[in-house]
PDB file of C-alpha atoms in Angstrom:
ATOM      1  CA  MET A 218    -126.219 -26.249   9.467  1.00 50.00           C
ATOM      2  CA  ASN A 219    -125.491 -28.002  11.938  1.00 68.00           C
ATOM      3  CA  ASN A 220    -129.093 -29.747  12.009  1.00 78.00           C
ATOM      4  CA  SER A 221    -128.411 -30.636   8.096  1.00 83.00           C
ATOM      5  CA  MET A 222    -124.766 -31.993   9.197  1.00 86.00           C
ATOM      6  CA  HIS A 223    -126.373 -33.796  12.301  1.00 87.00           C
ATOM      7  CA  THR A 224    -129.048 -35.408   9.712  1.00 91.00           C
ATOM      8  CA  VAL A 225    -126.482 -36.241   7.354  1.00 93.00           C
ATOM      9  CA  GLN A 226    -124.189 -38.192  10.082  1.00 94.00           C
ATOM     10  CA  ARG A 227    -127.338 -40.017  11.166  1.00 95.00           C
ATOM     11  CA  ALA A 228    -128.165 -40.930   8.005  1.00 96.00           C
ATOM     12  CA  PHE A 229    -124.694 -42.476   7.574  1.00 97.00           C
ATOM     13  CA  CYS A 230    -124.274 -44.301  11.082  1.00 95.00           C
ATOM     14  CA  CYS A 231    -127.800 -46.111  10.078  1.00 96.00           C
ATOM     15  CA  ALA A 232    -126.430 -46.598   6.474  1.00 96.00           C
ATOM     16  CA  PHE A 233    -122.867 -48.114   7.282  1.00 96.00           C
ATOM     17  CA  PRO A 234    -124.268 -51.491   9.031  1.00 95.00           C
ATOM     18  CA  HIS A 235    -126.718 -52.098   6.453  1.00 94.00           C
ATOM     19  CA  THR A 236    -123.571 -52.669   3.503  1.00 95.00           C
ATOM     20  CA  ILE A 237    -120.770 -54.442   5.943  1.00 93.00           C
ATOM     21  CA  PRO A 238    -121.817 -57.841   4.372  1.00 88.00           C
ATOM     22  CA  ILE A 239    -121.292 -56.133   0.990  1.00 90.00           C
ATOM     23  CA  PHE A 240    -118.119 -54.782   1.623  1.00 92.00           C
ATOM     24  CA  ALA A 241    -116.753 -58.948   2.531  1.00 84.00           C
ATOM     25  CA  GLY A 242    -118.304 -59.784  -1.063  1.00 84.00           C
ATOM     26  CA  PHE A 243    -116.739 -56.775  -2.826  1.00 88.00           C
ATOM     27  CA  TRP A 244    -113.777 -56.877  -1.433  1.00 86.00           C
ATOM     28  CA  PHE A 245    -112.743 -59.864  -2.446  1.00 83.00           C
ATOM     29  CA  LEU A 246    -114.617 -60.068  -5.984  1.00 84.00           C
ATOM     30  CA  GLY A 247    -112.843 -56.307  -6.617  1.00 88.00           C
ATOM     31  CA  LEU A 248    -109.681 -57.925  -5.747  1.00 87.00           C
ATOM     32  CA  THR A 249    -110.033 -60.872  -8.283  1.00 83.00           C
ATOM     33  CA  TYR A 250    -111.285 -58.155 -10.764  1.00 88.00           C
ATOM     34  CA  GLY A 251    -107.784 -55.862  -9.908  1.00 89.00           C
ATOM     35  CA  ILE A 252    -106.081 -59.176 -10.485  1.00 87.00           C
ATOM     36  CA  TYR A 253    -107.810 -60.516 -13.677  1.00 84.00           C
ATOM     37  CA  MET A 254    -107.238 -56.983 -15.037  1.00 88.00           C
ATOM     38  CA  ASN A 255    -103.018 -56.995 -14.186  1.00 87.00           C
ATOM     39  CA  VAL A 256    -102.603 -60.499 -15.567  1.00 82.00           C
ATOM     40  CA  SER A 257    -104.546 -60.404 -18.460  1.00 85.00           C
ATOM     41  CA  GLY A 258    -101.878 -57.063 -19.638  1.00 86.00           C
ATOM     42  CA  PHE A 259    -103.501 -53.626 -18.088  1.00 91.00           C
ATOM     43  CA  SER A 260    -102.067 -51.613 -15.600  1.00 90.00           C
ATOM     44  CA  PHE A 261    -104.192 -50.830 -12.568  1.00 89.00           C
ATOM     45  CA  TRP A 262    -105.562 -47.296 -14.488  1.00 93.00           C
ATOM     46  CA  TYR A 263    -107.755 -49.998 -15.996  1.00 93.00           C
ATOM     47  CA  PRO A 264    -109.626 -51.169 -13.001  1.00 93.00           C
ATOM     48  CA  CYS A 265    -109.049 -47.936 -10.943  1.00 93.00           C
ATOM     49  CA  LEU A 266    -110.903 -46.071 -13.982  1.00 94.00           C
ATOM     50  CA  MET A 267    -113.519 -48.790 -15.071  1.00 94.00           C
ATOM     51  CA  SER A 268    -114.746 -49.697 -11.398  1.00 93.00           C
ATOM     52  CA  LEU A 269    -115.128 -46.255 -10.925  1.00 93.00           C
ATOM     53  CA  THR A 270    -117.022 -45.201 -14.253  1.00 93.00           C
ATOM     54  CA  VAL A 271    -118.651 -48.485 -15.315  1.00 90.00           C
ATOM     55  CA  PHE A 272    -119.334 -49.758 -11.754  1.00 91.00           C
ATOM     56  CA  ALA A 273    -120.843 -52.711 -13.620  1.00 87.00           C
ATOM     57  CA  GLY A 274    -118.914 -55.972 -12.141  1.00 80.00           C
ATOM     58  CA  SER A 275    -120.397 -58.713 -14.551  1.00 79.00           C
ATOM     59  CA  VAL A 276    -119.607 -55.997 -17.268  1.00 84.00           C
ATOM     60  CA  GLU A 277    -116.410 -54.950 -16.011  1.00 88.00           C
ATOM     61  CA  PHE A 278    -115.012 -58.777 -16.010  1.00 84.00           C
ATOM     62  CA  VAL A 279    -116.948 -59.527 -19.358  1.00 81.00           C
ATOM     63  CA  ALA A 280    -115.052 -55.921 -20.545  1.00 86.00           C
ATOM     64  CA  VAL A 281    -111.765 -57.826 -20.222  1.00 86.00           C
ATOM     65  CA  SER A 282    -112.101 -60.113 -23.383  1.00 82.00           C
ATOM     66  CA  LEU A 283    -113.668 -56.936 -25.277  1.00 84.00           C
ATOM     67  CA  LEU A 284    -110.737 -54.655 -24.767  1.00 89.00           C
ATOM     68  CA  LEU A 285    -108.576 -57.872 -25.626  1.00 88.00           C
ATOM     69  CA  GLY A 286    -110.265 -58.435 -28.650  1.00 83.00           C
ATOM     70  CA  ALA A 287    -111.518 -56.297 -31.827  1.00 84.00           C
ATOM     71  CA  PHE A 288    -112.897 -53.081 -31.863  1.00 81.00           C
ATOM     72  CA  ASN A 289    -117.101 -53.639 -32.157  1.00 82.00           C
ATOM     73  CA  PRO A 290    -118.712 -51.095 -30.303  1.00 86.00           C
ATOM     74  CA  LEU A 291    -122.172 -52.489 -31.249  1.00 82.00           C
ATOM     75  CA  GLN A 292    -121.325 -55.927 -29.634  1.00 77.00           C
ATOM     76  CA  ALA A 293    -120.516 -54.455 -26.913  1.00 82.00           C
ATOM     77  CA  LEU A 294    -123.634 -52.501 -26.258  1.00 83.00           C
ATOM     78  CA  ILE A 295    -126.070 -55.322 -26.869  1.00 78.00           C
ATOM     79  CA  LEU A 296    -123.725 -57.478 -24.782  1.00 75.00           C
ATOM     80  CA  THR A 297    -123.817 -54.812 -22.117  1.00 82.00           C
ATOM     81  CA  LEU A 298    -127.722 -54.766 -22.226  1.00 79.00           C
ATOM     82  CA  MET A 299    -128.350 -58.642 -21.987  1.00 74.00           C
ATOM     83  CA  ILE A 300    -125.698 -58.692 -19.284  1.00 74.00           C
ATOM     84  CA  ASN A 301    -127.767 -55.393 -17.305  1.00 80.00           C
ATOM     85  CA  ALA A 302    -131.187 -56.036 -18.347  1.00 75.00           C
ATOM     86  CA  ARG A 303    -132.096 -57.304 -14.759  1.00 76.00           C
ATOM     87  CA  HIS A 304    -131.534 -53.272 -14.361  1.00 84.00           C
ATOM     88  CA  LEU A 305    -134.694 -52.460 -15.901  1.00 81.00           C
ATOM     89  CA  PHE A 306    -136.602 -54.567 -13.692  1.00 78.00           C
ATOM     90  CA  TYR A 307    -134.715 -52.768 -10.481  1.00 85.00           C
ATOM     91  CA  GLY A 308    -135.575 -49.241 -11.518  1.00 88.00           C
ATOM     92  CA  ILE A 309    -139.554 -49.909 -12.332  1.00 85.00           C
ATOM     93  CA  SER A 310    -139.522 -50.933  -8.269  1.00 84.00           C
ATOM     94  CA  MET A 311    -137.657 -47.647  -7.153  1.00 92.00           C
ATOM     95  CA  LEU A 312    -139.758 -45.111  -9.170  1.00 89.00           C
ATOM     96  CA  ASP A 313    -141.250 -44.513  -6.155  1.00 90.00           C
ATOM     97  CA  LYS A 314    -138.358 -44.655  -3.290  1.00 92.00           C
ATOM     98  CA  TYR A 315    -136.072 -42.554  -5.189  1.00 94.00           C
ATOM     99  CA  LYS A 316    -139.094 -39.450  -5.597  1.00 92.00           C
ATOM    100  CA  GLY A 317    -138.254 -36.353  -3.657  1.00 91.00           C
ATOM    101  CA  THR A 318    -133.755 -37.446  -3.484  1.00 94.00           C
ATOM    102  CA  GLY A 319    -133.343 -34.217  -5.314  1.00 93.00           C
ATOM    103  CA  TRP A 320    -129.788 -33.636  -6.233  1.00 95.00           C
ATOM    104  CA  LYS A 321    -129.266 -37.449  -5.284  1.00 96.00           C
ATOM    105  CA  LYS A 322    -131.496 -38.686  -7.661  1.00 95.00           C
ATOM    106  CA  PRO A 323    -129.030 -39.304 -10.540  1.00 95.00           C
ATOM    107  CA  TYR A 324    -126.369 -40.875  -8.435  1.00 96.00           C
ATOM    108  CA  LEU A 325    -128.472 -43.294  -6.728  1.00 96.00           C
ATOM    109  CA  ILE A 326    -129.570 -44.598 -10.560  1.00 95.00           C
ATOM    110  CA  PHE A 327    -126.197 -44.871 -12.146  1.00 95.00           C
ATOM    111  CA  GLY A 328    -124.917 -46.743  -8.711  1.00 94.00           C
ATOM    112  CA  MET A 329    -127.834 -49.084  -8.513  1.00 93.00           C
ATOM    113  CA  CYS A 330    -126.335 -52.661  -8.367  1.00 91.00           C
ATOM    114  CA  ASP A 331    -127.670 -55.718  -7.405  1.00 86.00           C
ATOM    115  CA  GLU A 332    -126.277 -55.420  -3.613  1.00 89.00           C
ATOM    116  CA  SER A 333    -127.759 -51.525  -3.735  1.00 94.00           C
ATOM    117  CA  PHE A 334    -131.136 -52.294  -4.811  1.00 92.00           C
ATOM    118  CA  SER A 335    -131.429 -55.511  -2.082  1.00 88.00           C
ATOM    119  CA  ILE A 336    -130.899 -52.725   0.494  1.00 93.00           C
ATOM    120  CA  ASN A 337    -132.717 -50.074  -0.625  1.00 94.00           C
ATOM    121  CA  TYR A 338    -135.548 -51.573  -1.538  1.00 90.00           C
ATOM    122  CA  THR A 339    -135.856 -54.276   1.282  1.00 87.00           C
ATOM    123  CA  ALA A 340    -134.291 -51.612   4.520  1.00 90.00           C
ATOM    124  CA  THR A 341    -136.792 -50.740   7.297  1.00 89.00           C
ATOM    125  CA  ILE A 342    -135.415 -47.221   7.444  1.00 93.00           C
ATOM    126  CA  PRO A 343    -136.314 -45.432  11.078  1.00 93.00           C
ATOM    127  CA  SER A 344    -139.231 -42.921  10.618  1.00 91.00           C
ATOM    128  CA  ASP A 345    -136.071 -39.853  11.655  1.00 92.00           C
ATOM    129  CA  ILE A 346    -133.562 -40.764   9.020  1.00 95.00           C
ATOM    130  CA  ASP A 347    -133.525 -39.288   5.945  1.00 95.00           C
ATOM    131  CA  ARG A 348    -134.627 -41.914   3.479  1.00 95.00           C
ATOM    132  CA  GLY A 349    -132.678 -39.889   0.741  1.00 96.00           C
ATOM    133  CA  TRP A 350    -129.412 -39.568   2.623  1.00 96.00           C
ATOM    134  CA  PHE A 351    -129.530 -43.189   4.152  1.00 97.00           C
ATOM    135  CA  MET A 352    -129.916 -44.222   0.390  1.00 97.00           C
ATOM    136  CA  PHE A 353    -127.407 -42.254  -1.022  1.00 97.00           C
ATOM    137  CA  PHE A 354    -124.861 -43.514   1.528  1.00 97.00           C
ATOM    138  CA  VAL A 355    -125.495 -47.398   0.824  1.00 97.00           C
ATOM    139  CA  THR A 356    -125.048 -46.702  -2.868  1.00 97.00           C
ATOM    140  CA  PHE A 357    -122.179 -44.804  -2.188  1.00 97.00           C
ATOM    141  CA  LEU A 358    -120.513 -47.006   0.112  1.00 97.00           C
ATOM    142  CA  ASN A 359    -121.262 -50.157  -2.179  1.00 96.00           C
ATOM    143  CA  HIS A 360    -119.323 -48.065  -4.989  1.00 96.00           C
ATOM    144  CA  LEU A 361    -116.495 -47.534  -2.661  1.00 96.00           C
ATOM    145  CA  TYR A 362    -115.689 -50.907  -1.426  1.00 96.00           C
ATOM    146  CA  TRP A 363    -115.665 -52.111  -5.066  1.00 95.00           C
ATOM    147  CA  PHE A 364    -113.557 -49.057  -6.464  1.00 95.00           C
ATOM    148  CA  PHE A 365    -111.459 -49.742  -3.646  1.00 94.00           C
ATOM    149  CA  GLY A 366    -110.297 -53.665  -4.075  1.00 93.00           C
ATOM    150  CA  ALA A 367    -110.618 -53.461  -8.050  1.00 93.00           C
ATOM    151  CA  THR A 368    -107.839 -50.666  -7.567  1.00 93.00           C
ATOM    152  CA  LEU A 369    -105.615 -52.232  -4.618  1.00 92.00           C
ATOM    153  CA  GLY A 370    -106.119 -55.735  -7.077  1.00 91.00           C
ATOM    154  CA  GLY A 371    -104.603 -53.927  -9.880  1.00 91.00           C
ATOM    155  CA  ILE A 372    -101.932 -52.545  -8.191  1.00 90.00           C
ATOM    156  CA  PHE A 373    -101.087 -55.601  -6.161  1.00 84.00           C
ATOM    157  CA  GLY A 374    -102.631 -58.608  -8.925  1.00 76.00           C
ATOM    158  CA  SER A 375     -98.599 -58.933  -9.652  1.00 68.00           C
ATOM    159  CA  LEU A 376     -97.361 -59.497  -6.075  1.00 75.00           C
ATOM    160  CA  ILE A 377    -100.169 -61.816  -5.392  1.00 66.00           C
ATOM    161  CA  HIS A 378    -100.437 -65.482  -6.047  1.00 63.00           C
ATOM    162  CA  PHE A 379    -103.615 -67.460  -5.097  1.00 61.00           C
ATOM    163  CA  ASN A 380    -106.277 -69.778  -6.734  1.00 65.00           C
ATOM    164  CA  THR A 381    -109.212 -67.574  -6.903  1.00 57.00           C
ATOM    165  CA  GLU A 382    -111.881 -69.807  -8.124  1.00 62.00           C
ATOM    166  CA  GLY A 383    -114.940 -69.982  -6.252  1.00 61.00           C
ATOM    167  CA  LEU A 384    -114.587 -66.532  -5.025  1.00 54.00           C
ATOM    168  CA  ASP A 385    -117.774 -65.031  -6.916  1.00 54.00           C
ATOM    169  CA  PHE A 386    -119.662 -67.487  -4.819  1.00 63.00           C
ATOM    170  CA  VAL A 387    -119.218 -65.100  -2.037  1.00 55.00           C
ATOM    171  CA  MET A 388    -122.271 -62.999  -3.485  1.00 54.00           C
ATOM    172  CA  THR A 389    -123.995 -65.780  -3.762  1.00 66.00           C
ATOM    173  CA  ALA A 390    -124.268 -66.808  -0.098  1.00 68.00           C
ATOM    174  CA  MET A 391    -125.059 -63.280   0.230  1.00 58.00           C
ATOM    175  CA  PHE A 392    -127.834 -62.865  -1.422  1.00 66.00           C
ATOM    176  CA  VAL A 393    -129.549 -65.861   0.147  1.00 77.00           C
ATOM    177  CA  VAL A 394    -128.911 -64.231   3.199  1.00 70.00           C
ATOM    178  CA  ILE A 395    -130.732 -61.118   2.685  1.00 65.00           C
ATOM    179  CA  PHE A 396    -133.347 -63.516   0.979  1.00 76.00           C
ATOM    180  CA  MET A 397    -133.429 -65.570   4.143  1.00 80.00           C
ATOM    181  CA  GLU A 398    -133.961 -62.006   5.828  1.00 71.00           C
ATOM    182  CA  GLN A 399    -136.346 -60.860   3.677  1.00 70.00           C
ATOM    183  CA  TRP A 400    -138.247 -64.540   4.145  1.00 80.00           C
ATOM    184  CA  LEU A 401    -138.059 -63.934   8.366  1.00 78.00           C
ATOM    185  CA  LYS A 402    -139.101 -60.058   8.355  1.00 72.00           C
ATOM    186  CA  GLU A 403    -142.698 -61.128   6.647  1.00 74.00           C
ATOM    187  CA  ARG A 404    -145.439 -62.827   7.405  1.00 77.00           C
ATOM    188  CA  ARG A 405    -146.637 -63.988   4.221  1.00 79.00           C
ATOM    189  CA  HIS A 406    -144.778 -65.732   1.491  1.00 82.00           C
ATOM    190  CA  GLU A 407    -146.452 -65.352  -1.663  1.00 83.00           C
ATOM    191  CA  SER A 408    -144.132 -62.868  -3.194  1.00 81.00           C
ATOM    192  CA  ALA A 409    -141.096 -65.195  -2.191  1.00 83.00           C
ATOM    193  CA  LEU A 410    -142.282 -68.702  -3.480  1.00 89.00           C
ATOM    194  CA  ILE A 411    -143.749 -67.098  -6.951  1.00 87.00           C
ATOM    195  CA  GLY A 412    -140.606 -66.250  -7.578  1.00 85.00           C
ATOM    196  CA  LEU A 413    -138.875 -69.240  -6.484  1.00 89.00           C
ATOM    197  CA  CYS A 414    -141.144 -71.315  -8.615  1.00 93.00           C
ATOM    198  CA  ILE A 415    -140.810 -69.155 -11.542  1.00 91.00           C
ATOM    199  CA  SER A 416    -136.956 -68.553 -11.189  1.00 88.00           C
ATOM    200  CA  LEU A 417    -136.855 -72.949 -11.667  1.00 93.00           C
ATOM    201  CA  ALA A 418    -139.315 -73.414 -14.242  1.00 93.00           C
ATOM    202  CA  SER A 419    -137.332 -71.003 -16.372  1.00 90.00           C
ATOM    203  CA  LEU A 420    -134.027 -72.638 -15.298  1.00 91.00           C
ATOM    204  CA  ILE A 421    -135.019 -75.723 -16.465  1.00 93.00           C
ATOM    205  CA  LEU A 422    -137.115 -74.526 -19.556  1.00 93.00           C
ATOM    206  CA  PHE A 423    -134.278 -71.709 -20.764  1.00 90.00           C
ATOM    207  CA  GLY A 424    -131.275 -73.097 -19.089  1.00 89.00           C
ATOM    208  CA  ALA A 425    -128.668 -71.742 -16.834  1.00 83.00           C
ATOM    209  CA  ASP A 426    -127.339 -69.464 -18.690  1.00 75.00           C
ATOM    210  CA  ASP A 427    -130.865 -67.592 -20.263  1.00 78.00           C
ATOM    211  CA  PHE A 428    -133.167 -68.148 -17.619  1.00 82.00           C
ATOM    212  CA  ILE A 429    -132.410 -64.708 -15.843  1.00 75.00           C
ATOM    213  CA  LEU A 430    -134.454 -62.376 -17.984  1.00 73.00           C
ATOM    214  CA  PRO A 431    -137.743 -64.761 -18.753  1.00 84.00           C
ATOM    215  CA  ALA A 432    -138.087 -65.241 -14.862  1.00 83.00           C
ATOM    216  CA  MET A 433    -137.741 -61.579 -14.555  1.00 75.00           C
ATOM    217  CA  LEU A 434    -140.449 -60.802 -17.043  1.00 80.00           C
ATOM    218  CA  ALA A 435    -142.546 -63.630 -15.805  1.00 85.00           C
ATOM    219  CA  ILE A 436    -142.190 -62.344 -12.162  1.00 82.00           C
ATOM    220  CA  LEU A 437    -142.715 -59.202 -12.967  1.00 76.00           C
ATOM    221  CA  ALA A 438    -146.061 -59.696 -15.257  1.00 83.00           C
ATOM    222  CA  ILE A 439    -147.350 -62.350 -12.229  1.00 86.00           C
ATOM    223  CA  LEU A 440    -146.798 -59.938  -9.330  1.00 77.00           C
ATOM    224  CA  THR A 441    -147.962 -56.868 -11.473  1.00 78.00           C
ATOM    225  CA  CYS A 442    -151.556 -58.805 -11.890  1.00 84.00           C
ATOM    226  CA  LEU A 443    -151.887 -59.840  -8.183  1.00 79.00           C
ATOM    227  CA  ARG A 444    -150.410 -56.773  -6.673  1.00 72.00           C
ATOM    228  CA  ARG A 445    -153.832 -55.642  -5.347  1.00 75.00           C
ATOM    229  CA  HIS A 446    -154.577 -59.184  -4.131  1.00 74.00           C
ATOM    230  CA  LEU A 447    -151.064 -58.796  -2.247  1.00 68.00           C
ATOM    231  CA  GLU A 448    -151.613 -55.370  -0.618  1.00 64.00           C
ATOM    232  CA  LYS A 449    -155.202 -56.826   0.631  1.00 65.00           C
ATOM    233  CA  GLY A 450    -153.556 -59.588   2.423  1.00 58.00           C
ATOM    234  CA  ASP A 451    -150.706 -57.129   3.786  1.00 54.00           C
ATOM    235  CA  THR A 452    -153.052 -54.746   4.927  1.00 52.00           C
ATOM    236  CA  ALA A 453    -155.531 -57.314   6.674  1.00 51.00           C
ATOM    237  CA  GLN A 454    -152.765 -58.553   8.760  1.00 53.00           C
TER     238      GLN A 454
END
């Protein structure tokens, strides 16, 4: 029992520092979401329960207009699938990493957001740290940050008056930092350059509103075709 608790504690202590930048971003965005729900006429129970059970930031913001509009479950389903289509690619990438995680796997799948995926996929986990518990705590802590921020925003939204425009850039800046850390960690940068070039081409061809899905499809297809070549290059290093 003591060994088991020690394993869990070590995994928590290893995972927590990785989530500190996420806390900063989720705190502001969660507060913004809670305030937005409050000023839209919803009690704090709505952001509280939605952040706990839905845990999809973009969809939760869009859900405000869906809840205020006419009842249309088909539209809500299609819109949700379009917004979160990128998670299909996240899931494929995490198939091997989630193997052997036991009862934690359902929660890891449910709680996989952009930020948890970025950390769990790129983090170098020490050999003496339990991989399943590490990924669990990364996912759980990020979920907790979002829930806490959204709930506080819903409770105190009517008392807070400030301009929240531009706060969503916090998450963009965070992903730039994660990308740069990964760039510095790798010796070869073919996959990163491929991703950047395809994203830029898709942005030009499809526009800012529609480029994400075709960019991800193209990146997945090209990296799959080049997988052996990239793996051989990494082995040769």
